[in-house]
mmCIF file of C-alpha atoms in Angstrom:
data_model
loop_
_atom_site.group_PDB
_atom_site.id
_atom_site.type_symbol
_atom_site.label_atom_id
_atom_site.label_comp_id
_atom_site.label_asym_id
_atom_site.label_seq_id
_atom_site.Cartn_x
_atom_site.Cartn_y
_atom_site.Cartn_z
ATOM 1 C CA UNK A 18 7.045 -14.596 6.775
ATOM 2 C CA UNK A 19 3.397 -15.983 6.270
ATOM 3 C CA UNK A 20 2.981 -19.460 5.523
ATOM 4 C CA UNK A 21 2.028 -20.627 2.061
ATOM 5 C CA UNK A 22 -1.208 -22.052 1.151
ATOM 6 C CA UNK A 23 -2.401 -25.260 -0.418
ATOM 7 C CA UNK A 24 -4.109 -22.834 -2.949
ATOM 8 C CA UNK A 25 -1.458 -20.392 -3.445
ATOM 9 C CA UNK A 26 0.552 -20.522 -6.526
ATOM 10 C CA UNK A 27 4.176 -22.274 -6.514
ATOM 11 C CA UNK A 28 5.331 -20.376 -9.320
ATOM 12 C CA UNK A 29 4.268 -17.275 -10.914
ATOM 13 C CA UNK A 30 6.699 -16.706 -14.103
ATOM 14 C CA UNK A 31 9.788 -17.378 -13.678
ATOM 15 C CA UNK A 32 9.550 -17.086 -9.828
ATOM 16 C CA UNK A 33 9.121 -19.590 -7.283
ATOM 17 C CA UNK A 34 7.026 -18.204 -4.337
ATOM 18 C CA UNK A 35 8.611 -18.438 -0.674
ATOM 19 C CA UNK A 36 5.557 -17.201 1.378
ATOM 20 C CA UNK A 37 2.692 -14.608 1.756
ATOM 21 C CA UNK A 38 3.629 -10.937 2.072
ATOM 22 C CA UNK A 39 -0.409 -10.396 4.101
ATOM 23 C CA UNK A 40 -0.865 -12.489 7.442
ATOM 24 C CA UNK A 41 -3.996 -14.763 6.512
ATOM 25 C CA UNK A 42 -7.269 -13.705 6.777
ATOM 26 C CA UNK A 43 -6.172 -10.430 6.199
ATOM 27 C CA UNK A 44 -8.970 -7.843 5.226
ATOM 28 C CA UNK A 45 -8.849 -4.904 3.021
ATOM 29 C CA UNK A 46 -5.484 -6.045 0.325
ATOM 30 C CA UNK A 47 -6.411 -5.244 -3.407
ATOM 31 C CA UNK A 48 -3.131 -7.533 -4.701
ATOM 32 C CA UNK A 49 -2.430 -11.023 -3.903
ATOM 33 C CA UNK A 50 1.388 -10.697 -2.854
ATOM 34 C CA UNK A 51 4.159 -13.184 -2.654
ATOM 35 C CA UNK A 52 7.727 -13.412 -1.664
ATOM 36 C CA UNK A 53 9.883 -15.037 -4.213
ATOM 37 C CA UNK A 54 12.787 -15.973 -6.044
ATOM 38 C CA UNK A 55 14.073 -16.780 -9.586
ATOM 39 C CA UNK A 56 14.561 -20.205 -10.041
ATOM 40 C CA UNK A 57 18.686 -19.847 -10.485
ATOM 41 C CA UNK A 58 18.472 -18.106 -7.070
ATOM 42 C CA UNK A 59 19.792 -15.079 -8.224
ATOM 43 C CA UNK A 60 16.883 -12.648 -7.787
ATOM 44 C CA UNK A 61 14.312 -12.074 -4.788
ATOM 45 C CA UNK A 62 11.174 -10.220 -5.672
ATOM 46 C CA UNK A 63 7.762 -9.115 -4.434
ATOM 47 C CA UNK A 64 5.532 -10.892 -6.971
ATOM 48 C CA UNK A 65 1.652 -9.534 -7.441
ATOM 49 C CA UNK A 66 -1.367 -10.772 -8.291
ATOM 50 C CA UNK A 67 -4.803 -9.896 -9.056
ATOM 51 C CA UNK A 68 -7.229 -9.917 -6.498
ATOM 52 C CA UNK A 69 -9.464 -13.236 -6.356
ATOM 53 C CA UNK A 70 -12.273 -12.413 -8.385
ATOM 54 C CA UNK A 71 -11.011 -9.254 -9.896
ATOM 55 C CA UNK A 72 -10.891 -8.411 -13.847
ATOM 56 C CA UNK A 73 -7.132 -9.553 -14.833
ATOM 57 C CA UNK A 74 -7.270 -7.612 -17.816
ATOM 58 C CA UNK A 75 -8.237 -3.813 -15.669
ATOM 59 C CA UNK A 76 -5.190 -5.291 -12.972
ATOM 60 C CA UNK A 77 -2.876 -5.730 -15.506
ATOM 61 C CA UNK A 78 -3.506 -2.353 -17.471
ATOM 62 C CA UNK A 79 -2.833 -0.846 -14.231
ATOM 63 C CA UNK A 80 0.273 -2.554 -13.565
ATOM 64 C CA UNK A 81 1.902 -1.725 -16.952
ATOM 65 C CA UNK A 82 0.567 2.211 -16.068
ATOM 66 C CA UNK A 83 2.910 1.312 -12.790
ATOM 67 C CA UNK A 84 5.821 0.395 -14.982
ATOM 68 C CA UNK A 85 6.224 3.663 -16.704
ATOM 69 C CA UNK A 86 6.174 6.121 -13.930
ATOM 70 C CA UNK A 87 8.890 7.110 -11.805
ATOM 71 C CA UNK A 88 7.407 9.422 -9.426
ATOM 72 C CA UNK A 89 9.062 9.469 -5.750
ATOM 73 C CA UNK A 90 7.323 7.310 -2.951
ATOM 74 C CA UNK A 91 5.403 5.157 -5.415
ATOM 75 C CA UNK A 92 6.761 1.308 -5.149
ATOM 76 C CA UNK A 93 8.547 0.667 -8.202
ATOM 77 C CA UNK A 94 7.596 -2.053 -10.864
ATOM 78 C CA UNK A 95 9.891 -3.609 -12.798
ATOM 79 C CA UNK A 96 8.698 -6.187 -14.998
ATOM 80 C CA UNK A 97 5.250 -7.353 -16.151
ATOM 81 C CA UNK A 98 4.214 -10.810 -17.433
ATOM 82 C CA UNK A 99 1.721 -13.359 -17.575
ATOM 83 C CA UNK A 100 -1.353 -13.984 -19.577
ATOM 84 C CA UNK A 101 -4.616 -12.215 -19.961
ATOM 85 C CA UNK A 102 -6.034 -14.844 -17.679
ATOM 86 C CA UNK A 103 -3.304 -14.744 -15.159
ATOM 87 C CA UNK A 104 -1.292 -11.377 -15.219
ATOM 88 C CA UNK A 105 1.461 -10.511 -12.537
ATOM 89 C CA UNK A 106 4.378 -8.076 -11.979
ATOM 90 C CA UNK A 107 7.471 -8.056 -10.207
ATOM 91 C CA UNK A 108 9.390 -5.792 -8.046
ATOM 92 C CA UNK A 109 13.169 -6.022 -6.504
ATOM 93 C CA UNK A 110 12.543 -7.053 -2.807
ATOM 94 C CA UNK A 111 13.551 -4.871 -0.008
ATOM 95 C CA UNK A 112 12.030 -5.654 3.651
ATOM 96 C CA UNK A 113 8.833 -4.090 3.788
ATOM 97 C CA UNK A 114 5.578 -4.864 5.976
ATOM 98 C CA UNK A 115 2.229 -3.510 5.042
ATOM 99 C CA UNK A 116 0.436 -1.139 7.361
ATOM 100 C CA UNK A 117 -1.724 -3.127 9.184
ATOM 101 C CA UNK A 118 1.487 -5.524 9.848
ATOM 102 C CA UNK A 119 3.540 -2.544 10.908
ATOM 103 C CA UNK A 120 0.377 -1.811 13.598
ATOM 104 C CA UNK A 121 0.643 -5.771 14.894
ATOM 105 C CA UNK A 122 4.505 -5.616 15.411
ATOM 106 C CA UNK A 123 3.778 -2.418 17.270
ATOM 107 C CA UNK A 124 1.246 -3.418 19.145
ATOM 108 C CA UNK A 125 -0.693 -1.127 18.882
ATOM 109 C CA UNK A 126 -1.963 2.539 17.041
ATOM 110 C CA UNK A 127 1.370 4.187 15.955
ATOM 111 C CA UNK A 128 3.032 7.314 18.308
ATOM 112 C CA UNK A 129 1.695 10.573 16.375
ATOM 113 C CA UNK A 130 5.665 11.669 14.682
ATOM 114 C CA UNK A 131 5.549 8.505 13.165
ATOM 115 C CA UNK A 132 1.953 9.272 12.067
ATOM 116 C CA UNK A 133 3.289 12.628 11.244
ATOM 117 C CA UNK A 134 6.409 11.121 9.115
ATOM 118 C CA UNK A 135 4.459 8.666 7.143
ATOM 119 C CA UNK A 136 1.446 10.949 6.158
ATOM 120 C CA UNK A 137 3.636 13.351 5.128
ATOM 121 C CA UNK A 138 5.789 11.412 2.939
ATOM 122 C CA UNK A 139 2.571 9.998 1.293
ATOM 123 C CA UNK A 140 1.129 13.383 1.080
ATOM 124 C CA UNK A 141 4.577 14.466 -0.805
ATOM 125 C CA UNK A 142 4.281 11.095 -2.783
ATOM 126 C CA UNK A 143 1.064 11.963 -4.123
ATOM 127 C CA UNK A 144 1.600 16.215 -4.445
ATOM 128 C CA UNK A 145 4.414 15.057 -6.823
ATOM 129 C CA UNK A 146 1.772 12.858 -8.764
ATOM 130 C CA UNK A 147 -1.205 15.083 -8.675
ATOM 131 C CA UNK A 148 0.818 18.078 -10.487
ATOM 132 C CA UNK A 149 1.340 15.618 -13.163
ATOM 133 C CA UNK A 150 -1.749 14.793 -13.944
ATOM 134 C CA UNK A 151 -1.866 10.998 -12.041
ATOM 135 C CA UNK A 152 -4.234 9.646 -10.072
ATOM 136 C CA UNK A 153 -2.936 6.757 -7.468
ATOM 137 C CA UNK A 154 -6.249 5.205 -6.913
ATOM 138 C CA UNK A 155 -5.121 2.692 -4.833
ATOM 139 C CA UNK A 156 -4.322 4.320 -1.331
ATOM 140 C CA UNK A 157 -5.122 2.362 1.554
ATOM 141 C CA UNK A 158 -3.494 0.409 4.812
ATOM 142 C CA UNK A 159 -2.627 -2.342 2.975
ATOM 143 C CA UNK A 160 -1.200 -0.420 -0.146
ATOM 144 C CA UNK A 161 1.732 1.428 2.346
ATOM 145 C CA UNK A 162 4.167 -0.361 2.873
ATOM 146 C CA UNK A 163 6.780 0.710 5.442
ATOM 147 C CA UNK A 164 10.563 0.387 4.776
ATOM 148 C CA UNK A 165 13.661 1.216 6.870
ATOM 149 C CA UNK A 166 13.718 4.564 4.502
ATOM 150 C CA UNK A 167 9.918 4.847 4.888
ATOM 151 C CA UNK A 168 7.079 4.118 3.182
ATOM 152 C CA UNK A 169 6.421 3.866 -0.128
ATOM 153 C CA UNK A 170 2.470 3.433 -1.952
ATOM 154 C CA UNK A 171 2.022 0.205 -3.661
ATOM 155 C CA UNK A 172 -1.340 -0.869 -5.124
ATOM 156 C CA UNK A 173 -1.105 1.505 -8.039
ATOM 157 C CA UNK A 174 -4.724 1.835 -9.689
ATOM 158 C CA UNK A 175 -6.371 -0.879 -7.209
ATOM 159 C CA UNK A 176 -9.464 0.808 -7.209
ATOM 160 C CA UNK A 177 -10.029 1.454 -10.565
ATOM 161 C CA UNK A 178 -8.884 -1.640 -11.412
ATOM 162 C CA UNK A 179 -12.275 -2.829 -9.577
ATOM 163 C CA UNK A 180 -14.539 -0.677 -11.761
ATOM 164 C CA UNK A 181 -16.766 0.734 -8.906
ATOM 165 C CA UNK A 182 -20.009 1.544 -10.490
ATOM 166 C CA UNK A 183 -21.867 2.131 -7.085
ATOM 167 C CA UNK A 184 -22.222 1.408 -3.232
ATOM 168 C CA UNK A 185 -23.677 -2.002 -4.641
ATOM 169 C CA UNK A 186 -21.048 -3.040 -6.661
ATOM 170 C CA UNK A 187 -18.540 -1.645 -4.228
ATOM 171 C CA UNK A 188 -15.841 -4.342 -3.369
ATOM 172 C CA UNK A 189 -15.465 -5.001 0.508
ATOM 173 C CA UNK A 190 -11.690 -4.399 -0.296
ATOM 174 C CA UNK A 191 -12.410 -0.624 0.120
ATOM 175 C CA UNK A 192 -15.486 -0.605 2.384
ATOM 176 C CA UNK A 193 -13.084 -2.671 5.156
ATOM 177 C CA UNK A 194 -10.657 -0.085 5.004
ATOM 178 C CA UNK A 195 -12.795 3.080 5.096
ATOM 179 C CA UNK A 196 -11.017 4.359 1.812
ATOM 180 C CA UNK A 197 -13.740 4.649 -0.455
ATOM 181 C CA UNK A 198 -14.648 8.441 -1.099
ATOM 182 C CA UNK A 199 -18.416 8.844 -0.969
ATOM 183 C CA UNK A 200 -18.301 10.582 -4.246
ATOM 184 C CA UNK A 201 -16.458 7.374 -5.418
ATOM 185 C CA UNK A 202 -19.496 5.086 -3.845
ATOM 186 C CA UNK A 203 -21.347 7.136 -5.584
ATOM 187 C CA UNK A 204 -20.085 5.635 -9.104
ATOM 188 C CA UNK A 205 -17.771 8.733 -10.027
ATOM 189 C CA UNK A 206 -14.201 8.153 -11.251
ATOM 190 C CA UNK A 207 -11.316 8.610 -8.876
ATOM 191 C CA UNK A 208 -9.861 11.280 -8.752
ATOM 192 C CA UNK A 209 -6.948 13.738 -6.590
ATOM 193 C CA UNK A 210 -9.483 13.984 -4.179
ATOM 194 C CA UNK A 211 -10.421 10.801 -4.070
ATOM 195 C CA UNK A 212 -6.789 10.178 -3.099
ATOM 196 C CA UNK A 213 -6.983 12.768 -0.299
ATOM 197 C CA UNK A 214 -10.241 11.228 0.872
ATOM 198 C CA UNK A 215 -8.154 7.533 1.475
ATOM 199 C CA UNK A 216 -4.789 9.344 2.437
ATOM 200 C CA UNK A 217 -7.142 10.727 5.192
ATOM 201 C CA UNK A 218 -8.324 7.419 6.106
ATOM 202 C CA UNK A 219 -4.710 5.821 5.975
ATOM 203 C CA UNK A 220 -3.906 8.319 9.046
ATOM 204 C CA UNK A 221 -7.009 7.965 10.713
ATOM 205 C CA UNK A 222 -6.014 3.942 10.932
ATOM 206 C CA UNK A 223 -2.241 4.742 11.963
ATOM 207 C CA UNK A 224 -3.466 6.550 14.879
ATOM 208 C CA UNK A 225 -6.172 4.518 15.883
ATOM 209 C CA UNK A 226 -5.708 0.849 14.817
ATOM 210 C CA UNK A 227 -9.601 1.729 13.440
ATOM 211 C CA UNK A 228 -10.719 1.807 9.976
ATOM 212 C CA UNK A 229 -13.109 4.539 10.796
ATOM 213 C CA UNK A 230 -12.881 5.794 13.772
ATOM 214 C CA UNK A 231 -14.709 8.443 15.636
ATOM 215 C CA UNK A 232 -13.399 11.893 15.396
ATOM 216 C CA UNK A 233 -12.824 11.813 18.978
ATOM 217 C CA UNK A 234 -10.497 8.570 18.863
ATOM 218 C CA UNK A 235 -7.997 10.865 16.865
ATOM 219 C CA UNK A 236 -4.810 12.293 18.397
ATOM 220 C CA UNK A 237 -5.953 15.632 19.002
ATOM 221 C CA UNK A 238 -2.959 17.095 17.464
ATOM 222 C CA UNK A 239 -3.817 14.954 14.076
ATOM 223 C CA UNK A 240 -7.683 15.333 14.496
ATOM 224 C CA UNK A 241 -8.049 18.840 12.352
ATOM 225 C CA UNK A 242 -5.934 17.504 9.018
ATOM 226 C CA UNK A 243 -7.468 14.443 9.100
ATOM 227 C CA UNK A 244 -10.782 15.228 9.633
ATOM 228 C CA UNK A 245 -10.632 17.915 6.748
ATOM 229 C CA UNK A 246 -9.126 14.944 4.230
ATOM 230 C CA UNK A 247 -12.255 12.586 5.223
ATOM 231 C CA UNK A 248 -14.494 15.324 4.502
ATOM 232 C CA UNK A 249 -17.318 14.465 2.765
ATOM 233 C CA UNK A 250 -17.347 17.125 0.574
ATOM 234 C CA UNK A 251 -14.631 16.632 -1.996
ATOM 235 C CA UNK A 252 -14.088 20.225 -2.723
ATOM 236 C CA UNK A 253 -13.230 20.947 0.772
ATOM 237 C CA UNK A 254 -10.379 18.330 1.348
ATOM 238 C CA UNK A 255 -6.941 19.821 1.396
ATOM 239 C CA UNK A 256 -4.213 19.106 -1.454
ATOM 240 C CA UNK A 257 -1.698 17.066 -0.407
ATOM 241 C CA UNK A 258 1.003 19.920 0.001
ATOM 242 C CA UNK A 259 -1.455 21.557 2.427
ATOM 243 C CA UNK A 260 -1.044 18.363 4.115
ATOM 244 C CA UNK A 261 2.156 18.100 3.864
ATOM 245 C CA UNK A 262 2.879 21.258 5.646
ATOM 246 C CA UNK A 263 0.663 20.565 8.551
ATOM 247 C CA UNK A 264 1.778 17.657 9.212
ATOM 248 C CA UNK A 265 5.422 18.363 8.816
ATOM 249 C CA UNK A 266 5.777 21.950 9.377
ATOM 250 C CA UNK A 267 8.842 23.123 7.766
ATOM 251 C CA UNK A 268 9.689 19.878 5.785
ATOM 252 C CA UNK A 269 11.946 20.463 2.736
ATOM 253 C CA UNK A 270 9.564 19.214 -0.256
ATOM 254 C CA UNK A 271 10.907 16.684 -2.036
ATOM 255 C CA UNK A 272 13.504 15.465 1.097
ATOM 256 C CA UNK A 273 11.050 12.798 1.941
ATOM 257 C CA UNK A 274 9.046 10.806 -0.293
ATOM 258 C CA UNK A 275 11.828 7.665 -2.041
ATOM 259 C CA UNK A 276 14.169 8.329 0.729
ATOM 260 C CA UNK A 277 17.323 6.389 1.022
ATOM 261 C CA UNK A 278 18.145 7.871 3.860
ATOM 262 C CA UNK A 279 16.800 5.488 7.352
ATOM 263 C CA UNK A 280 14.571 6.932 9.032
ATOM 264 C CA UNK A 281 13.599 6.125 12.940
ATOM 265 C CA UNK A 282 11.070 3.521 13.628
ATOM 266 C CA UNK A 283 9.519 2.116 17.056
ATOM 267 C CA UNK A 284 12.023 -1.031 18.168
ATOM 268 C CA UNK A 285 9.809 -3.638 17.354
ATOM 269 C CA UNK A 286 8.791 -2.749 14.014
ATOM 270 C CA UNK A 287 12.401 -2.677 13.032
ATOM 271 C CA UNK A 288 12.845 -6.088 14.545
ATOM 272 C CA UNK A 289 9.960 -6.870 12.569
ATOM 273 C CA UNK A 290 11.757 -5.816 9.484
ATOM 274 C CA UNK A 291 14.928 -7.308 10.216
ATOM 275 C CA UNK A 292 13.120 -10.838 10.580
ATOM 276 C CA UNK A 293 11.658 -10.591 7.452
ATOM 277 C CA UNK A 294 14.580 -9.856 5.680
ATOM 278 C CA UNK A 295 16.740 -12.939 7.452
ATOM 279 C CA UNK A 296 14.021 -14.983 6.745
ATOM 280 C CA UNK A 297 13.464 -14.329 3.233
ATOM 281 C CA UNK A 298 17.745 -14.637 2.992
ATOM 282 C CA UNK A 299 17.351 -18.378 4.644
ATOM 283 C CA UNK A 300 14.645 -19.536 2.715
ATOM 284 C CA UNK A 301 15.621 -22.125 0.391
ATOM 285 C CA UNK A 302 13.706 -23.099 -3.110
ATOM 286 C CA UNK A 303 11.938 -25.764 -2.992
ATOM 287 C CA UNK A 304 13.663 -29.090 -4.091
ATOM 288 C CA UNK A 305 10.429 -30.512 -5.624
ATOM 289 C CA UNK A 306 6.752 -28.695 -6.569
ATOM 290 C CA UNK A 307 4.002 -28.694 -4.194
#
């Protein structure tokens, strides 16, 4: 677990906050996101905060969007609270490590089938969405967050939760993760494609370790989908079943995205999991406030 701060909150609620879910100093995370516990003990949660600097009141309209929905693959939200000054919302904890931990634990860029796996859960994740009419606009490294059963897309609404209204007002959340559609840069509201355009770059980081890599640097097998999701033409990016099925040819839809069902993961990012978890079961509350 990452070490608290002398800045971070010690309680948020009715929550008392254990440690860091992001490694510090980490770049691109539209949340502030804490490991914690009711103060009887008898709950452990992923706790989430608005962005330094962000508009509370945008986060938290988001967050209570996040509440209501109950499509597959999307990381649940259980409970909203707070003030307008100081909004959060809760989830039940389950070991999970963002992207760009999942990449440190391995070591490296991920082995293409895992690539394959995760985009195409994502992809299904966001089909299931899109026919419905809702817009993630929050997809990005940090956002994924990989579980034994796969990974599920936090982050709901991140990006319009930072009201982009140009490359100038841009926040360097998105431009440090190469997620930000150039239509999107561009001041137009996110949209499905917009989606594709950062599912595209999620891949293109899993492969690499890059946020924008060349199209060379891509797994040649991986290079042709991804490419056509980055492209900068929004009416030529695939929909996400199209990805889907390239990635995962023959893939049942709707077998993969909210799994329960484990799912195989590279040694140490399993270990990485499993250290998490015993570390978040041996941490104990705090016997006085910081």
């Amino acid at each position: 677990m990452e070490r608290l701060r002398q800045d971070d909150p010690a309680r948020i609620g009715d929550f008392v906050t254990l440690a860091r879910l992001d490694a510090d100093g980490s770049r691109g995370v539209p949340e502030r996101r804490y490991l914690a516990r009711s103060a009887d003990g008898g709950r452990t949660v992923l706790v989430c905060l608005p962005p330094a600097g962000g508009d509370p009141a945008r986060w938290a309209a988001e967050a209570q969007q996040a509440a209501r929905l109950t499509q597959p693959g999307f990381w649940p939200v259980v409970e909203c609270g707070g003030t307008s000054a100081f909004p959060w919302y809760a989830s039940p904890y389950r070991p999970a490590l963002p992207l760009p931990a999942v990449l440190a634990a391995h070591g490296g860029p991920l082995p293409e089938p895992l690539v394959r796996m995760l985009g195409g859960t994502l992809a299904e994740a966001l089909a299931s969405a899109h026919v419905l009419g809702i817009v993630h606009g929050g997809v990005c490294p940090a956002g994924v967050l990989l579980t034994a059963c796969g990974p599920f897309l936090g982050c709901f609404g991140a990006m319009r939760a930072t009201a982009v209204a140009g490359a100038s007002a841009t926040p360097a959340t998105w431009l440090d993760t190469g997620c930000l559609a150039p239509e999107l840069a561009a001041g137009a509201p996110v949209d499905r494609a917009g989606d594709v355009y950062a599912l595209g770059a999620v891949l293109a980081y899993a492969a690499t370790g890059h946020t924008v890599p060349e199209r060379q640097e891509i797994p040649a097998g991986l290079r042709d989908i991804v490419t056509a999701c980055r492209s900068r033409d929004a009416d030529r990016r695939p929909e996400p079943a199209r990805v889907l099925a390239e990635l995962l040819p023959g893939a049942a839809y709707g077998a993969l995205a909210g799994s329960t069902e484990p799912v195989s993961l590279p040694g140490r990012v399993v270990a990485a999991l499993s250290r998490q978890s015993a570390e978040v079961l041996a941490a104990a509350l705090p016997t006085q406030e910081r």
